[in-house]
mmCIF file with all atom_site columns, C-alpha atoms in Angstrom:
data_model
loop_
_atom_site.group_PDB
_atom_site.id
_atom_site.type_symbol
_atom_site.label_atom_id
_atom_site.label_alt_id
_atom_site.label_comp_id
_atom_site.label_asym_id
_atom_site.label_entity_id
_atom_site.label_seq_id
_atom_site.pdbx_PDB_ins_code
_atom_site.Cartn_x
_atom_site.Cartn_y
_atom_site.Cartn_z
_atom_site.occupancy
_atom_site.B_iso_or_equiv
_atom_site.pdbx_formal_charge
_atom_site.auth_seq_id
_atom_site.auth_comp_id
_atom_site.auth_asym_id
_atom_site.auth_atom_id
_atom_site.pdbx_PDB_model_num
ATOM 1   C CA . MET A 1 1   ? -10.036 -12.274 8.576   1.00 45.00 ? 369 MET A CA 1
ATOM 2   C CA . SER A 1 2   ? -13.016 -12.766 10.790  1.00 43.00 ? 370 SER A CA 1
ATOM 3   C CA . ALA A 1 3   ? -16.336 -10.975 10.515  1.00 46.00 ? 371 ALA A CA 1
ATOM 4   C CA . THR A 1 4   ? -16.025 -9.441  13.966  1.00 46.00 ? 372 THR A CA 1
ATOM 5   C CA . SER A 1 5   ? -15.334 -5.844  14.886  1.00 51.00 ? 373 SER A CA 1
ATOM 6   C CA . HIS A 1 6   ? -11.959 -6.858  16.294  1.00 80.00 ? 374 HIS A CA 1
ATOM 7   C CA . ARG A 1 7   ? -10.140 -7.119  12.968  1.00 95.00 ? 375 ARG A CA 1
ATOM 8   C CA . GLN A 1 8   ? -6.961  -5.061  13.070  1.00 97.00 ? 376 GLN A CA 1
ATOM 9   C CA . ALA A 1 9   ? -5.153  -3.381  10.186  1.00 98.00 ? 377 ALA A CA 1
ATOM 10  C CA . LEU A 1 10  ? -1.893  -1.478  9.877   1.00 98.00 ? 378 LEU A CA 1
ATOM 11  C CA . ILE A 1 11  ? -1.816  0.963   6.966   1.00 97.00 ? 379 ILE A CA 1
ATOM 12  C CA . ILE A 1 12  ? 1.628   2.257   6.037   1.00 97.00 ? 380 ILE A CA 1
ATOM 13  C CA . GLY A 1 13  ? 1.309   5.637   4.329   1.00 92.00 ? 381 GLY A CA 1
ATOM 14  C CA . ALA A 1 14  ? -2.096  7.030   5.330   1.00 91.00 ? 382 ALA A CA 1
ATOM 15  C CA . SER A 1 15  ? -1.437  10.751  5.523   1.00 88.00 ? 383 SER A CA 1
ATOM 16  C CA . ARG A 1 16  ? -3.386  11.673  2.391   1.00 84.00 ? 384 ARG A CA 1
ATOM 17  C CA . GLY A 1 17  ? -4.904  10.368  -0.814  1.00 87.00 ? 385 GLY A CA 1
ATOM 18  C CA . LEU A 1 18  ? -5.622  6.673   -1.153  1.00 91.00 ? 386 LEU A CA 1
ATOM 19  C CA . GLY A 1 19  ? -4.076  5.719   2.199   1.00 90.00 ? 387 GLY A CA 1
ATOM 20  C CA . LEU A 1 20  ? -6.138  8.275   4.102   1.00 93.00 ? 388 LEU A CA 1
ATOM 21  C CA . VAL A 1 21  ? -9.363  7.082   2.483   1.00 94.00 ? 389 VAL A CA 1
ATOM 22  C CA . LEU A 1 22  ? -8.368  3.436   2.991   1.00 96.00 ? 390 LEU A CA 1
ATOM 23  C CA . ALA A 1 23  ? -7.821  3.921   6.724   1.00 94.00 ? 391 ALA A CA 1
ATOM 24  C CA . GLY A 1 24  ? -11.169 5.680   7.034   1.00 93.00 ? 392 GLY A CA 1
ATOM 25  C CA . GLU A 1 25  ? -13.047 3.035   5.042   1.00 95.00 ? 393 GLU A CA 1
ATOM 26  C CA . LEU A 1 26  ? -11.657 0.173   7.113   1.00 96.00 ? 394 LEU A CA 1
ATOM 27  C CA . ALA A 1 27  ? -12.552 2.001   10.328  1.00 94.00 ? 395 ALA A CA 1
ATOM 28  C CA . ARG A 1 28  ? -16.050 2.667   8.974   1.00 92.00 ? 396 ARG A CA 1
ATOM 29  C CA . ARG A 1 29  ? -16.441 -1.094  8.479   1.00 94.00 ? 397 ARG A CA 1
ATOM 30  C CA . GLY A 1 30  ? -15.513 -1.815  12.082  1.00 94.00 ? 398 GLY A CA 1
ATOM 31  C CA . TRP A 1 31  ? -11.808 -2.511  11.780  1.00 96.00 ? 399 TRP A CA 1
ATOM 32  C CA . ARG A 1 32  ? -9.374  -1.239  14.379  1.00 96.00 ? 400 ARG A CA 1
ATOM 33  C CA . VAL A 1 33  ? -6.853  0.663   12.280  1.00 97.00 ? 401 VAL A CA 1
ATOM 34  C CA . ILE A 1 34  ? -3.292  1.807   12.936  1.00 97.00 ? 402 ILE A CA 1
ATOM 35  C CA . ALA A 1 35  ? -2.346  4.396   10.313  1.00 95.00 ? 403 ALA A CA 1
ATOM 36  C CA . THR A 1 36  ? 1.137   5.770   9.795   1.00 95.00 ? 404 THR A CA 1
ATOM 37  C CA . THR A 1 37  ? 2.240   9.205   8.647   1.00 93.00 ? 405 THR A CA 1
ATOM 38  C CA . ARG A 1 38  ? 5.578   10.940  8.177   1.00 86.00 ? 406 ARG A CA 1
ATOM 39  C CA . ARG A 1 39  ? 4.306   14.245  9.554   1.00 77.00 ? 407 ARG A CA 1
ATOM 40  C CA . ASN A 1 40  ? 1.656   15.750  11.799  1.00 72.00 ? 408 ASN A CA 1
ATOM 41  C CA . ASP A 1 41  ? -1.251  15.529  9.365   1.00 62.00 ? 409 ASP A CA 1
ATOM 42  C CA . SER A 1 42  ? -4.275  17.366  10.640  1.00 66.00 ? 410 SER A CA 1
ATOM 43  C CA . GLU A 1 43  ? -6.841  15.425  8.587   1.00 83.00 ? 411 GLU A CA 1
ATOM 44  C CA . LEU A 1 44  ? -5.593  12.005  9.683   1.00 83.00 ? 412 LEU A CA 1
ATOM 45  C CA . HIS A 1 45  ? -5.408  13.098  13.322  1.00 81.00 ? 413 HIS A CA 1
ATOM 46  C CA . ALA A 1 46  ? -8.883  14.646  13.077  1.00 82.00 ? 414 ALA A CA 1
ATOM 47  C CA . ASN A 1 47  ? -10.217 11.376  11.700  1.00 80.00 ? 415 ASN A CA 1
ATOM 48  C CA . ALA A 1 48  ? -8.549  9.508   14.560  1.00 80.00 ? 416 ALA A CA 1
ATOM 49  C CA . ASP A 1 49  ? -10.063 11.887  17.140  1.00 79.00 ? 417 ASP A CA 1
ATOM 50  C CA . ALA A 1 50  ? -13.514 11.303  15.646  1.00 80.00 ? 418 ALA A CA 1
ATOM 51  C CA . ARG A 1 51  ? -13.135 7.518   15.821  1.00 76.00 ? 419 ARG A CA 1
ATOM 52  C CA . ASN A 1 52  ? -12.716 7.355   19.625  1.00 73.00 ? 420 ASN A CA 1
ATOM 53  C CA . GLY A 1 53  ? -9.728  5.003   19.634  1.00 80.00 ? 421 GLY A CA 1
ATOM 54  C CA . GLN A 1 54  ? -10.751 2.888   16.662  1.00 90.00 ? 422 GLN A CA 1
ATOM 55  C CA . LEU A 1 55  ? -8.189  4.697   14.484  1.00 91.00 ? 423 LEU A CA 1
ATOM 56  C CA . GLU A 1 56  ? -4.683  5.209   15.873  1.00 93.00 ? 424 GLU A CA 1
ATOM 57  C CA . VAL A 1 57  ? -1.903  7.273   14.328  1.00 93.00 ? 425 VAL A CA 1
ATOM 58  C CA . GLU A 1 58  ? 1.754   6.251   14.385  1.00 94.00 ? 426 GLU A CA 1
ATOM 59  C CA . SER A 1 59  ? 4.727   8.213   13.080  1.00 93.00 ? 427 SER A CA 1
ATOM 60  C CA . LEU A 1 60  ? 6.848   6.486   10.442  1.00 95.00 ? 428 LEU A CA 1
ATOM 61  C CA . GLU A 1 61  ? 9.288   7.399   7.692   1.00 95.00 ? 429 GLU A CA 1
ATOM 62  C CA . MET A 1 62  ? 8.988   4.188   5.697   1.00 94.00 ? 430 MET A CA 1
ATOM 63  C CA . THR A 1 63  ? 12.367  4.584   4.001   1.00 95.00 ? 431 THR A CA 1
ATOM 64  C CA . SER A 1 64  ? 14.102  4.379   7.420   1.00 96.00 ? 432 SER A CA 1
ATOM 65  C CA . SER A 1 65  ? 14.978  0.867   8.559   1.00 96.00 ? 433 SER A CA 1
ATOM 66  C CA . GLU A 1 66  ? 15.491  2.250   12.074  1.00 97.00 ? 434 GLU A CA 1
ATOM 67  C CA . GLN A 1 67  ? 11.994  3.717   12.184  1.00 97.00 ? 435 GLN A CA 1
ATOM 68  C CA . LEU A 1 68  ? 10.498  0.472   10.883  1.00 98.00 ? 436 LEU A CA 1
ATOM 69  C CA . ALA A 1 69  ? 12.243  -1.427  13.661  1.00 98.00 ? 437 ALA A CA 1
ATOM 70  C CA . ALA A 1 70  ? 11.020  1.092   16.232  1.00 98.00 ? 438 ALA A CA 1
ATOM 71  C CA . LEU A 1 71  ? 7.437   0.756   14.995  1.00 98.00 ? 439 LEU A CA 1
ATOM 72  C CA . ARG A 1 72  ? 7.750   -3.011  15.210  1.00 98.00 ? 440 ARG A CA 1
ATOM 73  C CA . GLU A 1 73  ? 8.812   -2.641  18.849  1.00 98.00 ? 441 GLU A CA 1
ATOM 74  C CA . ARG A 1 74  ? 5.934   -0.272  19.659  1.00 97.00 ? 442 ARG A CA 1
ATOM 75  C CA . LEU A 1 75  ? 3.416   -2.701  18.173  1.00 97.00 ? 443 LEU A CA 1
ATOM 76  C CA . GLN A 1 76  ? 4.867   -5.784  19.844  1.00 96.00 ? 444 GLN A CA 1
ATOM 77  C CA . GLY A 1 77  ? 2.011   -7.972  21.041  1.00 94.00 ? 445 GLY A CA 1
ATOM 78  C CA . ARG A 1 78  ? -0.519  -6.633  18.537  1.00 95.00 ? 446 ARG A CA 1
ATOM 79  C CA . GLN A 1 79  ? -1.875  -9.154  16.050  1.00 96.00 ? 447 GLN A CA 1
ATOM 80  C CA . LEU A 1 80  ? -2.850  -7.847  12.620  1.00 98.00 ? 448 LEU A CA 1
ATOM 81  C CA . ASP A 1 81  ? -5.354  -9.274  10.184  1.00 98.00 ? 449 ASP A CA 1
ATOM 82  C CA . LEU A 1 82  ? -4.089  -6.917  7.501   1.00 98.00 ? 450 LEU A CA 1
ATOM 83  C CA . LEU A 1 83  ? -0.774  -5.214  6.797   1.00 98.00 ? 451 LEU A CA 1
ATOM 84  C CA . PHE A 1 84  ? -1.164  -2.811  3.866   1.00 98.00 ? 452 PHE A CA 1
ATOM 85  C CA . VAL A 1 85  ? 1.692   -0.765  2.436   1.00 97.00 ? 453 VAL A CA 1
ATOM 86  C CA . ASN A 1 86  ? 0.515   2.281   0.499   1.00 93.00 ? 454 ASN A CA 1
ATOM 87  C CA . ALA A 1 87  ? 3.323   4.582   -0.560  1.00 81.00 ? 455 ALA A CA 1
ATOM 88  C CA . ALA A 1 88  ? 4.536   5.970   -3.849  1.00 86.00 ? 456 ALA A CA 1
ATOM 89  C CA . ILE A 1 89  ? 6.056   9.071   -5.370  1.00 89.00 ? 457 ILE A CA 1
ATOM 90  C CA . ASP A 1 90  ? 6.280   10.314  -8.933  1.00 89.00 ? 458 ASP A CA 1
ATOM 91  C CA . ARG A 1 91  ? 8.703   12.835  -10.378 1.00 90.00 ? 459 ARG A CA 1
ATOM 92  C CA . GLY A 1 92  ? 6.872   13.683  -13.562 1.00 88.00 ? 460 GLY A CA 1
ATOM 93  C CA . ASN A 1 93  ? 6.486   12.533  -17.133 1.00 91.00 ? 461 ASN A CA 1
ATOM 94  C CA . LEU A 1 94  ? 10.138  12.187  -18.088 1.00 93.00 ? 462 LEU A CA 1
ATOM 95  C CA . SER A 1 95  ? 11.843  9.884   -20.515 1.00 94.00 ? 463 SER A CA 1
ATOM 96  C CA . ILE A 1 96  ? 14.537  7.782   -18.892 1.00 96.00 ? 464 ILE A CA 1
ATOM 97  C CA . ASP A 1 97  ? 17.348  9.880   -20.433 1.00 96.00 ? 465 ASP A CA 1
ATOM 98  C CA . GLU A 1 98  ? 16.000  12.888  -18.503 1.00 96.00 ? 466 GLU A CA 1
ATOM 99  C CA . VAL A 1 99  ? 16.102  11.085  -15.150 1.00 97.00 ? 467 VAL A CA 1
ATOM 100 C CA . SER A 1 100 ? 19.065  11.829  -12.906 1.00 97.00 ? 468 SER A CA 1
ATOM 101 C CA . THR A 1 101 ? 20.721  9.106   -10.887 1.00 98.00 ? 469 THR A CA 1
ATOM 102 C CA . ASP A 1 102 ? 19.533  10.740  -7.664  1.00 97.00 ? 470 ASP A CA 1
ATOM 103 C CA . MET A 1 103 ? 15.942  10.880  -8.916  1.00 97.00 ? 471 MET A CA 1
ATOM 104 C CA . PHE A 1 104 ? 16.062  7.262   -10.063 1.00 97.00 ? 472 PHE A CA 1
ATOM 105 C CA . THR A 1 105 ? 17.379  6.175   -6.691  1.00 97.00 ? 473 THR A CA 1
ATOM 106 C CA . GLU A 1 106 ? 14.791  8.215   -4.768  1.00 97.00 ? 474 GLU A CA 1
ATOM 107 C CA . VAL A 1 107 ? 11.829  6.786   -6.693  1.00 97.00 ? 475 VAL A CA 1
ATOM 108 C CA . MET A 1 108 ? 13.074  3.201   -6.629  1.00 97.00 ? 476 MET A CA 1
ATOM 109 C CA . VAL A 1 109 ? 13.852  3.328   -2.912  1.00 97.00 ? 477 VAL A CA 1
ATOM 110 C CA . THR A 1 110 ? 10.423  4.772   -2.090  1.00 96.00 ? 478 THR A CA 1
ATOM 111 C CA . ASN A 1 111 ? 8.258   2.790   -4.503  1.00 96.00 ? 479 ASN A CA 1
ATOM 112 C CA . ALA A 1 112 ? 9.991   -0.601  -4.622  1.00 97.00 ? 480 ALA A CA 1
ATOM 113 C CA . LEU A 1 113 ? 12.622  -1.194  -1.954  1.00 98.00 ? 481 LEU A CA 1
ATOM 114 C CA . SER A 1 114 ? 10.930  0.404   1.056   1.00 97.00 ? 482 SER A CA 1
ATOM 115 C CA . PRO A 1 115 ? 7.531   -1.314  0.733   1.00 97.00 ? 483 PRO A CA 1
ATOM 116 C CA . LEU A 1 116 ? 9.256   -4.707  0.811   1.00 98.00 ? 484 LEU A CA 1
ATOM 117 C CA . ARG A 1 117 ? 11.460  -3.658  3.710   1.00 98.00 ? 485 ARG A CA 1
ATOM 118 C CA . ALA A 1 118 ? 8.259   -2.685  5.536   1.00 98.00 ? 486 ALA A CA 1
ATOM 119 C CA . LEU A 1 119 ? 6.739   -6.116  4.878   1.00 98.00 ? 487 LEU A CA 1
ATOM 120 C CA . GLU A 1 120 ? 9.893   -7.843  6.086   1.00 98.00 ? 488 GLU A CA 1
ATOM 121 C CA . ALA A 1 121 ? 10.048  -5.730  9.253   1.00 98.00 ? 489 ALA A CA 1
ATOM 122 C CA . LEU A 1 122 ? 6.365   -6.035  10.156  1.00 98.00 ? 490 LEU A CA 1
ATOM 123 C CA . ARG A 1 123 ? 5.152   -9.378  8.753   1.00 97.00 ? 491 ARG A CA 1
ATOM 124 C CA . GLY A 1 124 ? 5.671   -11.043 12.133  1.00 97.00 ? 492 GLY A CA 1
ATOM 125 C CA . LEU A 1 125 ? 2.759   -8.986  13.489  1.00 98.00 ? 493 LEU A CA 1
ATOM 126 C CA . VAL A 1 126 ? 0.353   -10.528 10.962  1.00 97.00 ? 494 VAL A CA 1
ATOM 127 C CA . ALA A 1 127 ? -1.853  -13.310 12.269  1.00 95.00 ? 495 ALA A CA 1
ATOM 128 C CA . PRO A 1 128 ? -1.771  -16.779 10.715  1.00 90.00 ? 496 PRO A CA 1
ATOM 129 C CA . GLY A 1 129 ? -4.168  -16.565 7.788   1.00 94.00 ? 497 GLY A CA 1
ATOM 130 C CA . GLY A 1 130 ? -3.857  -12.776 7.657   1.00 97.00 ? 498 GLY A CA 1
ATOM 131 C CA . THR A 1 131 ? -3.157  -10.634 4.613   1.00 98.00 ? 499 THR A CA 1
ATOM 132 C CA . VAL A 1 132 ? -0.122  -8.652  3.486   1.00 98.00 ? 500 VAL A CA 1
ATOM 133 C CA . ALA A 1 133 ? -0.904  -6.255  0.643   1.00 98.00 ? 501 ALA A CA 1
ATOM 134 C CA . VAL A 1 134 ? 0.840   -3.544  -1.323  1.00 98.00 ? 502 VAL A CA 1
ATOM 135 C CA . MET A 1 135 ? -0.699  -0.792  -3.429  1.00 95.00 ? 503 MET A CA 1
ATOM 136 C CA . SER A 1 136 ? 0.590   -1.294  -6.944  1.00 96.00 ? 504 SER A CA 1
ATOM 137 C CA . SER A 1 137 ? -0.651  -0.050  -10.318 1.00 93.00 ? 505 SER A CA 1
ATOM 138 C CA . ASP A 1 138 ? -1.352  -1.404  -13.766 1.00 92.00 ? 506 ASP A CA 1
ATOM 139 C CA . GLN A 1 139 ? 1.402   1.040   -14.738 1.00 89.00 ? 507 GLN A CA 1
ATOM 140 C CA . GLY A 1 140 ? 3.705   -1.695  -13.432 1.00 94.00 ? 508 GLY A CA 1
ATOM 141 C CA . SER A 1 141 ? 2.320   -4.251  -15.881 1.00 96.00 ? 509 SER A CA 1
ATOM 142 C CA . ILE A 1 142 ? 4.960   -4.916  -18.530 1.00 95.00 ? 510 ILE A CA 1
ATOM 143 C CA . SER A 1 143 ? 2.474   -6.408  -20.986 1.00 96.00 ? 511 SER A CA 1
ATOM 144 C CA . ARG A 1 144 ? 0.221   -3.335  -20.710 1.00 94.00 ? 512 ARG A CA 1
ATOM 145 C CA . ASN A 1 145 ? 3.056   -0.861  -21.258 1.00 93.00 ? 513 ASN A CA 1
ATOM 146 C CA . THR A 1 146 ? 1.994   0.154   -24.763 1.00 93.00 ? 514 THR A CA 1
ATOM 147 C CA . GLU A 1 147 ? 1.755   3.947   -24.355 1.00 91.00 ? 515 GLU A CA 1
ATOM 148 C CA . ASP A 1 148 ? 4.484   6.527   -23.881 1.00 92.00 ? 516 ASP A CA 1
ATOM 149 C CA . GLY A 1 149 ? 5.087   8.320   -20.622 1.00 92.00 ? 517 GLY A CA 1
ATOM 150 C CA . TYR A 1 150 ? 6.048   8.131   -16.954 1.00 93.00 ? 518 TYR A CA 1
ATOM 151 C CA . GLU A 1 151 ? 8.892   5.710   -17.588 1.00 96.00 ? 519 GLU A CA 1
ATOM 152 C CA . LEU A 1 152 ? 10.469  5.949   -14.143 1.00 96.00 ? 520 LEU A CA 1
ATOM 153 C CA . TYR A 1 153 ? 7.174   5.484   -12.287 1.00 95.00 ? 521 TYR A CA 1
ATOM 154 C CA . LYS A 1 154 ? 6.315   2.483   -14.468 1.00 95.00 ? 522 LYS A CA 1
ATOM 155 C CA . ALA A 1 155 ? 9.743   0.966   -13.849 1.00 97.00 ? 523 ALA A CA 1
ATOM 156 C CA . SER A 1 156 ? 9.399   1.427   -10.091 1.00 97.00 ? 524 SER A CA 1
ATOM 157 C CA . LYS A 1 157 ? 6.035   -0.316  -10.018 1.00 96.00 ? 525 LYS A CA 1
ATOM 158 C CA . ALA A 1 158 ? 7.313   -3.170  -12.188 1.00 97.00 ? 526 ALA A CA 1
ATOM 159 C CA . ALA A 1 159 ? 10.229  -3.528  -9.765  1.00 98.00 ? 527 ALA A CA 1
ATOM 160 C CA . LEU A 1 160 ? 7.789   -3.509  -6.848  1.00 98.00 ? 528 LEU A CA 1
ATOM 161 C CA . ASN A 1 161 ? 5.770   -6.288  -8.462  1.00 98.00 ? 529 ASN A CA 1
ATOM 162 C CA . GLN A 1 162 ? 8.888   -8.364  -9.130  1.00 98.00 ? 530 GLN A CA 1
ATOM 163 C CA . LEU A 1 163 ? 10.116  -7.942  -5.549  1.00 98.00 ? 531 LEU A CA 1
ATOM 164 C CA . MET A 1 164 ? 6.696   -8.971  -4.273  1.00 98.00 ? 532 MET A CA 1
ATOM 165 C CA . ARG A 1 165 ? 6.887   -12.117 -6.414  1.00 98.00 ? 533 ARG A CA 1
ATOM 166 C CA . SER A 1 166 ? 10.236  -12.909 -4.799  1.00 98.00 ? 534 SER A CA 1
ATOM 167 C CA . TYR A 1 167 ? 8.770   -12.242 -1.350  1.00 98.00 ? 535 TYR A CA 1
ATOM 168 C CA . ALA A 1 168 ? 5.819   -14.536 -2.069  1.00 98.00 ? 536 ALA A CA 1
ATOM 169 C CA . THR A 1 169 ? 8.145   -17.281 -3.288  1.00 98.00 ? 537 THR A CA 1
ATOM 170 C CA . ARG A 1 170 ? 10.323  -17.029 -0.184  1.00 97.00 ? 538 ARG A CA 1
ATOM 171 C CA . TYR A 1 171 ? 7.330   -17.147 2.160   1.00 97.00 ? 539 TYR A CA 1
ATOM 172 C CA . ALA A 1 172 ? 5.167   -19.499 0.120   1.00 96.00 ? 540 ALA A CA 1
ATOM 173 C CA . ASP A 1 173 ? 4.387   -21.655 3.146   1.00 94.00 ? 541 ASP A CA 1
ATOM 174 C CA . ASP A 1 174 ? 3.593   -18.978 5.740   1.00 95.00 ? 542 ASP A CA 1
ATOM 175 C CA . GLY A 1 175 ? -0.185  -19.231 5.260   1.00 94.00 ? 543 GLY A CA 1
ATOM 176 C CA . GLN A 1 176 ? -0.624  -15.513 4.629   1.00 96.00 ? 544 GLN A CA 1
ATOM 177 C CA . THR A 1 177 ? -2.599  -14.053 1.757   1.00 98.00 ? 545 THR A CA 1
ATOM 178 C CA . LYS A 1 178 ? -0.457  -11.830 -0.479  1.00 98.00 ? 546 LYS A CA 1
ATOM 179 C CA . LEU A 1 179 ? -1.900  -9.150  -2.747  1.00 98.00 ? 547 LEU A CA 1
ATOM 180 C CA . LEU A 1 180 ? -0.755  -6.481  -5.146  1.00 98.00 ? 548 LEU A CA 1
ATOM 181 C CA . LEU A 1 181 ? -3.668  -4.116  -5.764  1.00 97.00 ? 549 LEU A CA 1
ATOM 182 C CA . ASP A 1 182 ? -4.286  -1.695  -8.613  1.00 95.00 ? 550 ASP A CA 1
ATOM 183 C CA . PRO A 1 183 ? -6.809  0.934   -7.429  1.00 92.00 ? 551 PRO A CA 1
ATOM 184 C CA . GLY A 1 184 ? -7.140  2.594   -10.834 1.00 80.00 ? 552 GLY A CA 1
ATOM 185 C CA . HIS A 1 185 ? -6.280  6.168   -11.807 1.00 76.00 ? 553 HIS A CA 1
ATOM 186 C CA . ASN A 1 186 ? -7.522  8.312   -8.926  1.00 61.00 ? 554 ASN A CA 1
ATOM 187 C CA . ARG A 1 187 ? -7.722  12.037  -8.290  1.00 59.00 ? 555 ARG A CA 1
ATOM 188 C CA . THR A 1 188 ? -4.925  12.373  -5.748  1.00 62.00 ? 556 THR A CA 1
ATOM 189 C CA . ARG A 1 189 ? -1.737  14.407  -5.554  1.00 67.00 ? 557 ARG A CA 1
ATOM 190 C CA . LEU A 1 190 ? -0.046  11.546  -7.400  1.00 65.00 ? 558 LEU A CA 1
ATOM 191 C CA . GLY A 1 191 ? -2.834  10.857  -9.891  1.00 66.00 ? 559 GLY A CA 1
ATOM 192 C CA . GLY A 1 192 ? -3.576  14.490  -10.684 1.00 67.00 ? 560 GLY A CA 1
ATOM 193 C CA . PRO A 1 193 ? -6.801  16.529  -10.712 1.00 71.00 ? 561 PRO A CA 1
ATOM 194 C CA . ASP A 1 194 ? -7.999  15.174  -14.059 1.00 72.00 ? 562 ASP A CA 1
ATOM 195 C CA . ALA A 1 195 ? -7.924  11.484  -13.112 1.00 66.00 ? 563 ALA A CA 1
ATOM 196 C CA . PRO A 1 196 ? -11.229 9.720   -13.770 1.00 61.00 ? 564 PRO A CA 1
ATOM 197 C CA . LEU A 1 197 ? -11.735 8.108   -10.351 1.00 77.00 ? 565 LEU A CA 1
ATOM 198 C CA . ASP A 1 198 ? -12.611 9.508   -6.933  1.00 82.00 ? 566 ASP A CA 1
ATOM 199 C CA . PRO A 1 199 ? -10.838 7.636   -4.101  1.00 81.00 ? 567 PRO A CA 1
ATOM 200 C CA . HIS A 1 200 ? -14.078 7.648   -2.102  1.00 88.00 ? 568 HIS A CA 1
ATOM 201 C CA . ASP A 1 201 ? -15.585 5.512   -4.876  1.00 89.00 ? 569 ASP A CA 1
ATOM 202 C CA . SER A 1 202 ? -12.604 3.301   -5.734  1.00 91.00 ? 570 SER A CA 1
ATOM 203 C CA . ILE A 1 203 ? -11.229 2.536   -2.274  1.00 94.00 ? 571 ILE A CA 1
ATOM 204 C CA . PRO A 1 204 ? -14.413 0.867   -0.960  1.00 95.00 ? 572 PRO A CA 1
ATOM 205 C CA . ALA A 1 205 ? -14.084 -1.473  -3.945  1.00 96.00 ? 573 ALA A CA 1
ATOM 206 C CA . VAL A 1 206 ? -10.445 -2.133  -2.994  1.00 96.00 ? 574 VAL A CA 1
ATOM 207 C CA . VAL A 1 207 ? -11.553 -3.009  0.543   1.00 97.00 ? 575 VAL A CA 1
ATOM 208 C CA . ASP A 1 208 ? -14.197 -5.338  -0.897  1.00 97.00 ? 576 ASP A CA 1
ATOM 209 C CA . VAL A 1 209 ? -11.378 -7.162  -2.700  1.00 97.00 ? 577 VAL A CA 1
ATOM 210 C CA . LEU A 1 210 ? -9.257  -7.305  0.459   1.00 97.00 ? 578 LEU A CA 1
ATOM 211 C CA . GLU A 1 211 ? -12.104 -8.816  2.428   1.00 97.00 ? 579 GLU A CA 1
ATOM 212 C CA . ALA A 1 212 ? -13.114 -11.226 -0.344  1.00 97.00 ? 580 ALA A CA 1
ATOM 213 C CA . GLN A 1 213 ? -9.560  -12.514 -0.804  1.00 97.00 ? 581 GLN A CA 1
ATOM 214 C CA . ALA A 1 214 ? -8.851  -13.070 2.893   1.00 96.00 ? 582 ALA A CA 1
ATOM 215 C CA . GLY A 1 215 ? -7.418  -16.552 3.312   1.00 95.00 ? 583 GLY A CA 1
ATOM 216 C CA . ALA A 1 216 ? -6.660  -17.068 -0.379  1.00 95.00 ? 584 ALA A CA 1
ATOM 217 C CA . PRO A 1 217 ? -3.317  -18.790 -0.987  1.00 91.00 ? 585 PRO A CA 1
ATOM 218 C CA . GLY A 1 218 ? -0.411  -17.418 -2.977  1.00 93.00 ? 586 GLY A CA 1
ATOM 219 C CA . LEU A 1 219 ? 0.167   -13.999 -4.534  1.00 98.00 ? 587 LEU A CA 1
ATOM 220 C CA . GLN A 1 220 ? -2.366  -12.245 -6.746  1.00 98.00 ? 588 GLN A CA 1
ATOM 221 C CA . PHE A 1 221 ? -2.147  -8.988  -8.724  1.00 98.00 ? 589 PHE A CA 1
ATOM 222 C CA . LEU A 1 222 ? -5.719  -7.673  -8.813  1.00 98.00 ? 590 LEU A CA 1
ATOM 223 C CA . ASP A 1 223 ? -7.587  -4.516  -9.743  1.00 96.00 ? 591 ASP A CA 1
ATOM 224 C CA . ARG A 1 224 ? -10.340 -2.883  -7.687  1.00 95.00 ? 592 ARG A CA 1
ATOM 225 C CA . HIS A 1 225 ? -12.909 -5.179  -9.289  1.00 96.00 ? 593 HIS A CA 1
ATOM 226 C CA . GLY A 1 226 ? -11.021 -8.275  -8.187  1.00 96.00 ? 594 GLY A CA 1
ATOM 227 C CA . GLU A 1 227 ? -9.910  -9.022  -11.769 1.00 97.00 ? 595 GLU A CA 1
ATOM 228 C CA . THR A 1 228 ? -6.376  -10.263 -12.448 1.00 97.00 ? 596 THR A CA 1
ATOM 229 C CA . VAL A 1 229 ? -3.940  -7.670  -13.787 1.00 97.00 ? 597 VAL A CA 1
ATOM 230 C CA . PRO A 1 230 ? -1.441  -9.172  -16.266 1.00 96.00 ? 598 PRO A CA 1
ATOM 231 C CA . TRP A 1 231 ? 2.189   -9.109  -15.208 1.00 95.00 ? 599 TRP A CA 1
#
């Protein structure tokens, strides 16, 4: 990614929380940002209005293959320096025996399958030497899973990480940087009001990592400090 103001990013899932702050931080640093939302989110649209064309909003339901294909068509001809998929849901602190089949399917489709479908659908827009990144979590680290709780969410993030490893293996020679990023435990709808981190503090650090890793080969699983997270 160059140091000019013409860097372009597509953020999938920017309606609120980490994605909303991420889109704003990239725009603040001079990136041209395309941010997607499933609904008419007033805060994201207000941010776009204030950025005078530097921040664009696109409609997308990430779990829809048809909508991903339509977005790909609408963005035909655009060249991205960064494609970042930020999307996750959580259905509470349940043990796996309390999880229904429908709930399991919903969380796995949203947190693991759909992010990789988004990368597959949109990776052709990424410039040679550009970055594809997915928001993960150290909750997906198998070796760090030493405390009870949130079994379905942890499983979905571990599945996401495994699918990203497969993606990176399949496209090992495409010249694109590939990142899984753990932003820490943030005060968002997903993270809860008692989380220790404020997204306005943690996301600038995430963007620092994105910019520092631009052009790096292979897949890395990193935290907001740029340190490796164990698989």
